[in-house]
mmCIF file of C-alpha atoms and ligand atoms in Angstrom:
data_model
loop_
_atom_site.group_PDB
_atom_site.id
_atom_site.type_symbol
_atom_site.label_atom_id
_atom_site.label_comp_id
_atom_site.label_asym_id
_atom_site.label_seq_id
_atom_site.Cartn_x
_atom_site.Cartn_y
_atom_site.Cartn_z
ATOM 1 C CA MET A 30 99.544 77.628 105.567
ATOM 2 C CA GLN A 31 100.657 74.087 104.355
ATOM 3 C CA THR A 32 100.933 73.993 100.600
ATOM 4 C CA ARG A 33 99.565 70.440 98.916
ATOM 5 C CA LEU A 34 99.991 69.126 95.346
ATOM 6 C CA TYR A 35 96.948 67.384 94.072
ATOM 7 C CA SER A 36 97.419 64.851 91.264
ATOM 8 C CA PRO A 37 94.518 65.376 88.619
ATOM 9 C CA THR A 38 92.485 62.422 89.671
ATOM 10 C CA PRO A 39 88.530 62.981 89.381
ATOM 11 C CA ALA A 40 88.272 63.016 93.203
ATOM 12 C CA ASN A 41 91.019 65.815 93.497
ATOM 13 C CA LEU A 42 89.354 67.880 90.504
ATOM 14 C CA HIS A 43 86.105 67.969 92.178
ATOM 15 C CA ARG A 44 87.789 68.812 95.603
ATOM 16 C CA LEU A 45 89.804 71.896 93.931
ATOM 17 C CA ALA A 46 86.640 72.903 91.917
ATOM 18 C CA ARG A 47 84.817 73.193 95.402
ATOM 19 C CA ALA A 48 87.714 75.124 96.985
ATOM 20 C CA LEU A 49 87.372 77.603 94.048
ATOM 21 C CA GLN A 50 83.526 77.877 94.788
ATOM 22 C CA ARG A 51 84.369 78.599 98.298
ATOM 23 C CA GLY A 52 86.601 81.427 97.467
ATOM 24 C CA GLU A 53 89.860 79.750 97.930
ATOM 25 C CA LEU A 54 92.951 80.183 95.807
ATOM 26 C CA VAL A 55 94.222 77.138 93.360
ATOM 27 C CA ALA A 56 97.212 76.975 91.284
ATOM 28 C CA LEU A 57 96.531 75.246 88.148
ATOM 29 C CA PRO A 58 98.455 74.406 84.723
ATOM 30 C CA THR A 59 97.710 76.296 81.705
ATOM 31 C CA GLU A 60 99.031 75.679 78.211
ATOM 32 C CA THR A 61 101.183 79.063 78.825
ATOM 33 C CA VAL A 62 102.381 79.019 82.453
ATOM 34 C CA TYR A 63 100.748 77.729 85.859
ATOM 35 C CA GLY A 64 98.059 80.321 86.776
ATOM 36 C CA LEU A 65 96.791 81.118 90.497
ATOM 37 C CA ALA A 66 93.166 80.950 90.077
ATOM 38 C CA ALA A 67 90.244 82.545 92.200
ATOM 39 C CA HIS A 68 86.571 82.970 91.539
ATOM 40 C CA ALA A 69 86.727 85.992 89.198
ATOM 41 C CA LEU A 70 83.241 87.536 90.500
ATOM 42 C CA ASP A 71 84.540 87.066 94.142
ATOM 43 C CA ALA A 72 86.457 90.282 95.017
ATOM 44 C CA LYS A 73 87.540 88.754 98.415
ATOM 45 C CA ALA A 74 88.762 85.632 96.557
ATOM 46 C CA CYS A 75 90.688 87.769 94.082
ATOM 47 C CA ARG A 76 92.202 90.059 96.695
ATOM 48 C CA LYS A 77 93.826 86.787 98.079
ATOM 49 C CA ILE A 78 95.842 86.581 94.640
ATOM 50 C CA PHE A 79 97.300 90.034 95.176
ATOM 51 C CA THR A 80 98.322 89.062 98.797
ATOM 52 C CA ALA A 81 99.568 85.562 97.889
ATOM 53 C CA LYS A 82 101.705 86.955 94.737
ATOM 54 C CA ARG A 83 102.591 90.284 96.477
ATOM 55 C CA ARG A 84 101.181 91.796 93.479
ATOM 56 C CA PRO A 85 100.487 95.501 93.376
ATOM 57 C CA ALA A 86 96.851 96.216 93.033
ATOM 58 C CA ASN A 87 97.258 98.367 89.968
ATOM 59 C CA ASP A 88 98.167 95.220 87.983
ATOM 60 C CA PRO A 89 94.963 93.882 86.604
ATOM 61 C CA LEU A 90 94.336 90.085 86.316
ATOM 62 C CA ILE A 91 93.320 88.025 83.298
ATOM 63 C CA VAL A 92 89.953 86.372 83.456
ATOM 64 C CA HIS A 93 89.897 82.554 82.235
ATOM 65 C CA VAL A 94 86.637 81.076 80.819
ATOM 66 C CA SER A 95 85.655 77.918 79.093
ATOM 67 C CA GLY A 96 84.560 79.981 75.865
ATOM 68 C CA LEU A 97 82.908 82.954 74.030
ATOM 69 C CA ARG A 98 79.601 82.437 75.619
ATOM 70 C CA ASP A 99 80.822 82.863 79.382
ATOM 71 C CA ALA A 100 83.446 85.642 78.167
ATOM 72 C CA GLU A 101 80.517 87.672 76.649
ATOM 73 C CA LYS A 102 79.027 87.786 80.192
ATOM 74 C CA LEU A 103 82.016 89.469 81.387
ATOM 75 C CA ALA A 104 83.130 91.759 78.533
ATOM 76 C CA GLU A 105 81.398 93.681 75.680
ATOM 77 C CA PHE A 106 82.632 92.103 72.713
ATOM 78 C CA ASN A 107 82.691 93.785 69.203
ATOM 79 C CA ASP A 108 83.013 91.831 65.800
ATOM 80 C CA ALA A 109 86.818 91.804 65.750
ATOM 81 C CA ALA A 110 86.717 90.210 69.380
ATOM 82 C CA ARG A 111 84.306 87.510 68.120
ATOM 83 C CA VAL A 112 86.461 86.748 65.046
ATOM 84 C CA LEU A 113 89.379 86.205 67.103
ATOM 85 C CA ALA A 114 87.788 84.246 69.854
ATOM 86 C CA ARG A 115 86.251 81.843 67.355
ATOM 87 C CA ARG A 116 89.649 81.486 65.686
ATOM 88 C CA PHE A 117 92.142 81.289 68.587
ATOM 89 C CA TRP A 118 90.158 79.838 71.471
ATOM 90 C CA PRO A 119 90.747 77.849 73.194
ATOM 91 C CA GLY A 120 94.372 79.102 73.021
ATOM 92 C CA PRO A 121 96.933 81.583 74.300
ATOM 93 C CA LEU A 122 95.283 84.833 73.147
ATOM 94 C CA THR A 123 93.894 87.203 75.718
ATOM 95 C CA LEU A 124 91.498 89.893 74.757
ATOM 96 C CA VAL A 125 91.083 93.357 76.153
ATOM 97 C CA LEU A 126 87.512 94.699 76.094
ATOM 98 C CA PRO A 127 85.131 97.063 77.800
ATOM 99 C CA LYS A 128 83.899 95.193 81.041
ATOM 100 C CA ARG A 129 80.493 94.386 82.434
ATOM 101 C CA ASP A 130 79.439 95.710 85.755
ATOM 102 C CA VAL A 131 79.531 92.027 87.230
ATOM 103 C CA VAL A 132 83.356 92.102 86.907
ATOM 104 C CA PRO A 133 84.654 93.473 90.406
ATOM 105 C CA ALA A 134 87.065 96.448 90.275
ATOM 106 C CA ILE A 135 89.771 94.428 91.859
ATOM 107 C CA VAL A 136 90.093 92.366 88.981
ATOM 108 C CA THR A 137 90.520 95.269 86.440
ATOM 109 C CA SER A 138 92.595 97.656 88.944
ATOM 110 C CA GLY A 139 89.587 100.014 88.659
ATOM 111 C CA GLN A 140 89.748 100.360 84.833
ATOM 112 C CA ALA A 141 86.763 100.227 82.547
ATOM 113 C CA THR A 142 88.252 97.117 80.501
ATOM 114 C CA VAL A 143 88.717 93.470 81.476
ATOM 115 C CA ALA A 144 91.031 90.890 79.908
ATOM 116 C CA VAL A 145 89.486 87.534 79.055
ATOM 117 C CA ARG A 146 90.789 84.237 77.564
ATOM 118 C CA ALA A 147 89.776 80.739 76.985
ATOM 119 C CA PRO A 148 92.722 78.510 78.025
ATOM 120 C CA ALA A 149 93.634 75.265 76.010
ATOM 121 C CA HIS A 150 94.891 73.198 78.874
ATOM 122 C CA PRO A 151 92.540 70.260 79.682
ATOM 123 C CA LEU A 152 93.110 70.542 83.450
ATOM 124 C CA ALA A 153 92.469 74.288 83.361
ATOM 125 C CA ARG A 154 89.430 73.678 81.271
ATOM 126 C CA CYS A 155 88.179 70.928 83.599
ATOM 127 C CA LEU A 156 88.352 73.240 86.732
ATOM 128 C CA LEU A 157 86.507 75.736 84.602
ATOM 129 C CA LYS A 158 84.021 73.058 83.962
ATOM 130 C CA LEU A 159 83.507 71.564 87.398
ATOM 131 C CA SER A 160 83.273 75.033 89.265
ATOM 132 C CA GLY A 161 81.170 76.588 86.729
ATOM 133 C CA LEU A 162 82.971 79.896 87.288
ATOM 134 C CA PRO A 163 85.018 82.387 85.396
ATOM 135 C CA LEU A 164 88.541 82.178 86.973
ATOM 136 C CA ALA A 165 90.831 85.258 87.613
ATOM 137 C CA ALA A 166 94.557 83.911 87.311
ATOM 138 C CA PRO A 167 97.834 85.394 86.945
ATOM 139 C CA SER A 168 100.971 83.684 86.850
ATOM 140 C CA ALA A 169 101.538 81.696 90.110
ATOM 141 C CA ASN A 170 104.599 83.050 91.134
ATOM 142 C CA LEU A 171 105.860 86.035 93.487
ATOM 143 C CA PHE A 172 105.347 89.196 91.616
ATOM 144 C CA GLY A 173 108.108 90.123 89.532
ATOM 145 C CA TYR A 174 110.030 86.678 89.463
ATOM 146 C CA VAL A 175 110.392 84.425 86.699
ATOM 147 C CA SER A 176 106.987 82.568 85.687
ATOM 148 C CA PRO A 177 106.234 79.044 86.654
ATOM 149 C CA THR A 178 105.972 76.449 84.016
ATOM 150 C CA SER A 179 105.824 73.200 86.357
ATOM 151 C CA ALA A 180 104.027 72.640 89.790
ATOM 152 C CA ALA A 181 107.444 72.458 91.380
ATOM 153 C CA HIS A 182 108.135 76.143 90.313
ATOM 154 C CA VAL A 183 104.735 76.989 91.904
ATOM 155 C CA VAL A 184 105.885 75.497 95.329
ATOM 156 C CA ASN A 185 109.081 77.058 95.090
ATOM 157 C CA GLY A 186 107.694 80.602 94.992
ATOM 158 C CA LEU A 187 104.293 80.259 96.687
ATOM 159 C CA GLY A 188 104.888 77.348 99.089
ATOM 160 C CA GLY A 189 103.407 78.236 102.371
ATOM 161 C CA ARG A 190 101.458 80.962 100.980
ATOM 162 C CA ILE A 191 98.787 79.049 99.288
ATOM 163 C CA ARG A 192 96.943 75.693 99.957
ATOM 164 C CA TYR A 193 96.147 74.056 96.771
ATOM 165 C CA VAL A 194 98.444 73.324 93.745
ATOM 166 C CA LEU A 195 97.024 71.126 90.856
ATOM 167 C CA ALA A 196 100.091 69.182 89.593
ATOM 168 C CA GLY A 197 99.764 68.768 85.751
ATOM 169 C CA GLY A 198 103.110 68.464 84.444
ATOM 170 C CA GLU A 199 105.067 71.104 82.169
ATOM 171 C CA CYS A 200 103.278 73.991 80.435
ATOM 172 C CA ASN A 201 103.494 73.108 76.989
ATOM 173 C CA VAL A 202 103.989 76.832 75.266
ATOM 174 C CA GLY A 203 106.145 78.048 78.118
ATOM 175 C CA VAL A 204 105.525 81.867 77.611
ATOM 176 C CA GLU A 205 102.400 84.179 78.788
ATOM 177 C CA SER A 206 99.717 84.445 76.230
ATOM 178 C CA THR A 207 99.592 87.283 73.493
ATOM 179 C CA ILE A 208 97.467 90.231 75.028
ATOM 180 C CA VAL A 209 95.569 92.298 72.353
ATOM 181 C CA ASP A 210 93.388 95.212 73.235
ATOM 182 C CA LEU A 211 90.300 95.598 71.245
ATOM 183 C CA SER A 212 88.393 98.096 73.643
ATOM 184 C CA VAL A 213 88.930 101.162 71.177
ATOM 185 C CA PRO A 214 86.534 101.003 67.893
ATOM 186 C CA LYS A 215 88.257 99.923 64.541
ATOM 187 C CA GLN A 216 91.587 99.381 66.009
ATOM 188 C CA TRP A 217 93.649 96.659 67.670
ATOM 189 C CA ARG A 218 96.784 96.882 69.599
ATOM 190 C CA LEU A 219 99.438 94.582 70.632
ATOM 191 C CA LEU A 220 99.891 94.727 74.654
ATOM 192 C CA ARG A 221 102.087 91.732 74.916
ATOM 193 C CA PRO A 222 103.678 89.381 72.329
ATOM 194 C CA GLY A 223 103.080 85.720 72.568
ATOM 195 C CA ALA A 224 102.492 82.436 70.966
ATOM 196 C CA ILE A 225 99.702 83.840 68.680
ATOM 197 C CA THR A 226 101.189 86.427 66.267
ATOM 198 C CA PRO A 227 100.286 89.910 65.057
ATOM 199 C CA THR A 228 100.465 88.220 61.480
ATOM 200 C CA GLN A 229 97.887 85.532 62.264
ATOM 201 C CA ILE A 230 95.622 88.258 63.939
ATOM 202 C CA SER A 231 95.511 90.431 61.177
ATOM 203 C CA ALA A 232 95.011 87.364 58.778
ATOM 204 C CA ALA A 233 91.958 86.262 60.736
ATOM 205 C CA LEU A 234 90.443 89.702 60.746
ATOM 206 C CA ARG A 235 91.043 90.156 56.980
ATOM 207 C CA LYS A 236 89.588 86.809 56.145
ATOM 208 C CA LYS A 237 86.239 87.807 57.814
ATOM 209 C CA GLY A 238 86.240 91.292 56.233
ATOM 210 C CA ILE A 239 86.563 93.133 59.577
ATOM 211 C CA LYS A 240 88.385 96.524 59.137
ATOM 212 C CA PHE A 241 90.335 96.803 62.265
ATOM 213 C CA VAL A 242 93.623 98.333 61.952
ATOM 214 C CA GLN A 243 96.580 97.504 63.824
ATOM 215 C CA LYS A 244 97.704 100.436 65.878
ATOM 216 C CA LYS A 245 101.357 100.092 66.262
ATOM 217 C CA PRO A 246 102.866 100.446 69.683
ATOM 218 C CA GLY A 247 105.546 102.420 70.981
ATOM 219 C CA LYS A 248 108.849 100.921 72.534
ATOM 220 C CA ASN A 249 107.254 99.452 75.604
ATOM 221 C CA LEU A 250 104.817 96.977 74.302
ATOM 222 C CA LEU A 251 103.147 96.127 77.432
ATOM 223 C CA VAL A 252 101.382 99.450 78.718
ATOM 224 C CA PRO A 253 102.012 99.291 82.542
ATOM 225 C CA LEU A 254 99.206 101.220 84.806
ATOM 226 C CA ALA A 255 102.167 102.607 87.029
ATOM 227 C CA PRO A 256 104.463 103.942 84.343
ATOM 228 C CA GLY A 257 107.996 102.035 84.587
ATOM 229 C CA MET A 258 106.655 99.364 86.891
ATOM 230 C CA LEU A 259 106.719 96.586 84.694
ATOM 231 C CA ASP A 260 110.060 97.464 82.937
ATOM 232 C CA GLN A 261 111.384 94.988 85.119
ATOM 233 C CA HIS A 262 109.618 91.776 85.154
ATOM 234 C CA TYR A 263 110.005 87.910 84.936
ATOM 235 C CA SER A 264 113.520 88.493 86.622
ATOM 236 C CA PRO A 265 116.099 85.900 88.346
ATOM 237 C CA ARG A 266 117.417 87.394 91.469
ATOM 238 C CA THR A 267 120.933 86.974 90.175
ATOM 239 C CA LYS A 268 122.046 90.202 88.210
ATOM 240 C CA PHE A 269 120.814 89.337 84.385
ATOM 241 C CA ALA A 270 121.862 90.952 81.428
ATOM 242 C CA LEU A 271 121.460 90.215 77.609
ATOM 243 C CA MET A 272 124.829 88.628 76.200
ATOM 244 C CA THR A 273 126.623 90.779 73.582
ATOM 245 C CA GLN A 274 128.820 89.163 70.810
ATOM 246 C CA LEU A 275 131.967 90.034 72.806
ATOM 247 C CA GLU A 276 130.689 88.356 75.944
ATOM 248 C CA LYS A 277 129.996 85.269 74.054
ATOM 249 C CA GLU A 278 133.287 84.491 73.598
ATOM 250 C CA ALA A 279 134.763 85.747 77.117
ATOM 251 C CA ASP A 280 135.025 83.396 79.944
ATOM 252 C CA ALA A 281 134.661 83.942 83.667
ATOM 253 C CA PRO A 282 133.496 80.740 85.867
ATOM 254 C CA ASP A 283 131.032 82.950 88.011
ATOM 255 C CA THR A 284 129.242 84.319 84.956
ATOM 256 C CA ALA A 285 126.480 81.895 83.660
ATOM 257 C CA LYS A 286 125.926 81.903 79.953
ATOM 258 C CA ILE A 287 122.729 80.996 78.686
ATOM 259 C CA TYR A 288 122.890 80.306 74.910
ATOM 260 C CA TRP A 289 119.949 80.284 72.495
ATOM 261 C CA GLN A 290 121.018 77.129 70.907
ATOM 262 C CA LYS A 291 123.390 74.402 72.571
ATOM 263 C CA PRO A 292 126.972 75.261 71.355
ATOM 264 C CA ARG A 293 129.382 72.672 69.794
ATOM 265 C CA GLY A 294 132.134 71.328 71.781
ATOM 266 C CA PRO A 295 132.355 70.439 75.173
ATOM 267 C CA ARG A 296 130.194 71.816 78.159
ATOM 268 C CA ALA A 297 131.504 73.942 80.795
ATOM 269 C CA ALA A 298 129.829 74.054 84.235
ATOM 270 C CA ASN A 299 128.652 77.608 83.506
ATOM 271 C CA MET A 300 127.109 77.021 80.079
ATOM 272 C CA PHE A 301 123.368 76.647 79.501
ATOM 273 C CA TRP A 302 120.985 76.699 76.625
ATOM 274 C CA LEU A 303 117.360 77.447 75.852
ATOM 275 C CA SER A 304 117.086 75.161 73.059
ATOM 276 C CA ALA A 305 118.958 72.162 71.752
ATOM 277 C CA CYS A 306 117.527 72.436 68.126
ATOM 278 C CA GLY A 307 117.331 76.263 68.051
ATOM 279 C CA SER A 308 113.682 76.475 67.290
ATOM 280 C CA ALA A 309 111.713 79.196 69.224
ATOM 281 C CA GLN A 310 109.053 76.655 70.256
ATOM 282 C CA SER A 311 111.479 74.626 72.416
ATOM 283 C CA ALA A 312 113.227 77.672 73.672
ATOM 284 C CA ALA A 313 109.789 78.940 75.017
ATOM 285 C CA HIS A 314 109.189 75.842 76.337
ATOM 286 C CA ALA A 315 112.312 75.741 78.545
ATOM 287 C CA LEU A 316 112.653 79.366 79.065
ATOM 288 C CA TYR A 317 111.462 79.683 82.584
ATOM 289 C CA ALA A 318 112.830 76.334 83.818
ATOM 290 C CA VAL A 319 116.366 77.226 82.289
ATOM 291 C CA LEU A 320 116.321 80.783 84.069
ATOM 292 C CA ARG A 321 115.194 79.271 87.524
ATOM 293 C CA GLN A 322 117.886 76.773 87.206
ATOM 294 C CA VAL A 323 120.854 78.982 86.371
ATOM 295 C CA ASP A 324 119.435 81.418 89.200
ATOM 296 C CA THR A 325 120.072 78.909 91.854
ATOM 297 C CA GLY A 326 123.327 78.092 90.510
ATOM 298 C CA GLY A 327 125.318 80.435 92.785
ATOM 299 C CA PHE A 328 126.558 82.787 89.780
ATOM 300 C CA LYS A 329 127.337 86.329 90.210
ATOM 301 C CA LEU A 330 126.068 87.146 86.921
ATOM 302 C CA ILE A 331 123.834 85.660 84.172
ATOM 303 C CA LEU A 332 124.286 86.459 80.716
ATOM 304 C CA CYS A 333 121.710 85.296 78.286
ATOM 305 C CA GLN A 334 121.813 85.256 74.384
ATOM 306 C CA PRO A 335 118.426 86.528 72.933
ATOM 307 C CA ALA A 336 116.872 84.862 69.974
ATOM 308 C CA PRO A 337 118.126 85.558 66.705
ATOM 309 C CA ALA A 338 116.570 88.223 64.647
ATOM 310 C CA ASN A 339 113.972 86.999 62.236
ATOM 311 C CA ALA A 340 113.077 83.877 64.146
ATOM 312 C CA GLY A 341 109.513 84.659 64.213
ATOM 313 C CA ALA A 342 107.022 86.164 66.798
ATOM 314 C CA LEU A 343 107.578 83.532 69.419
ATOM 315 C CA ALA A 344 111.271 84.347 69.231
ATOM 316 C CA GLU A 345 110.131 88.082 69.689
ATOM 317 C CA ALA A 346 107.961 87.303 72.895
ATOM 318 C CA ILE A 347 110.916 85.490 74.308
ATOM 319 C CA ASN A 348 113.209 88.737 73.725
ATOM 320 C CA ASP A 349 110.261 90.740 75.179
ATOM 321 C CA ARG A 350 110.545 88.552 78.382
ATOM 322 C CA LEU A 351 114.406 88.508 78.301
ATOM 323 C CA THR A 352 114.637 92.427 77.891
ATOM 324 C CA ARG A 353 112.271 93.025 80.827
ATOM 325 C CA ALA A 354 114.240 90.366 83.052
ATOM 326 C CA ALA A 355 117.325 92.651 82.072
ATOM 327 C CA GLY A 356 115.141 95.575 82.658
ATOM 328 C CA ARG A 357 115.898 98.684 85.117
ATOM 329 C CA ARG A 358 115.923 97.896 88.923
HETATM 330 P P1 LIG B 7 99.411 87.826 83.904
HETATM 331 O O1 LIG B 7 100.278 88.451 85.102
HETATM 332 O O2 LIG B 7 100.408 86.983 82.963
HETATM 333 O O3 LIG B 7 98.386 87.124 84.090
HETATM 334 O O4 LIG B 7 99.119 89.032 83.013
HETATM 335 C C1 LIG B 7 98.398 90.167 83.504
HETATM 336 C C2 LIG B 7 98.525 91.387 82.596
HETATM 337 O O5 LIG B 7 97.374 91.445 81.561
HETATM 338 C C3 LIG B 7 98.726 92.493 83.404
HETATM 339 O O6 LIG B 7 99.936 92.753 83.728
HETATM 340 C C4 LIG B 7 98.457 93.490 82.243
HETATM 341 O O7 LIG B 7 99.253 93.810 81.334
HETATM 342 C C5 LIG B 7 97.372 92.621 81.255
HETATM 343 N N1 LIG B 7 96.062 93.116 81.555
HETATM 344 C C6 LIG B 7 94.977 92.820 82.372
HETATM 345 N N2 LIG B 7 93.936 93.268 82.319
HETATM 346 C C7 LIG B 7 94.294 94.335 81.540
HETATM 347 C C8 LIG B 7 93.353 95.334 81.162
HETATM 348 N N3 LIG B 7 92.269 95.728 81.565
HETATM 349 N N4 LIG B 7 94.035 96.279 80.259
HETATM 350 C C9 LIG B 7 95.296 96.071 79.654
HETATM 351 N N5 LIG B 7 96.012 95.087 79.977
HETATM 352 C C10 LIG B 7 95.691 94.370 81.013
HETATM 353 MG MG1 LIG B 8 102.804 87.400 85.533
#
């Protein structure tokens, strides 16, 4: 199968919307990472996502919609979910809620809940609108590998496996959406940290007088359906570990070192960094591009410095991804 990049011209956007209506897969940019989209109510189309990504069937998909009205057709909203959707959509917040019957089992891996989100990226919104469909879209990469934040990343992993890629530049945020489970009455639970922070979520609920309490997670935030399966995720192929203080100083040319912030002094060939200025925002934006670049640099080992403590919730989201990248193999 030949993979083609489509620039976002009106004619191409209409062409890609029709492809989605026919049950084809289209990779498209969102503000978090590139997604691999399919008609969410077409089980056959959604099955193609799992095949193209080599994604296990027990890892459910996030369904993308234009807004709350369309989301309510797929999921049973409660007051808290409506408040959060109104406050943070369109944006990088995914809500897990009881599903309605129209959502095929393949989307939710047979679970009674569905994950929904309204993306903010104008091109994702455009394809939602032109197709008139809810779009199931996990990250547009091979399962387990570093997520894609550019069209080139998508082609790199899925080239030859999908036909359509909408080329829309780099993703702004750079890490996957915050996932919040609201399927249990009167409580909410963070399943995956992201750009929308637990503090923002609590504040939004409090402001509207909604009495949902945050159920604190255990050590493993993202609750995998097959236990242990997602301990390793977002991983480069090269051996990858978090950098300790000692390793920060040591030097071996076949070990790549990714610093949180650009170090002072001359740059060695094995030196990389996530951010020039040290902000979590710029580090998140660059994270997956840097991991991919270093992964193809011929190194034996990659050491990555985690975000400093108390650098905010986005820094925690980055550390969550780095910890998973370094996870059990
Ligand atoms: P992604 O691969 O970034 O699109 O994210 C998909 C992730 O969303 C899955 O790996 C799950 O962790 C989470 N997810 C999707 N649907 C559900 C659900 N019904 N319940 C809990 N988590 C979900
Ligand atoms: Mg993914």
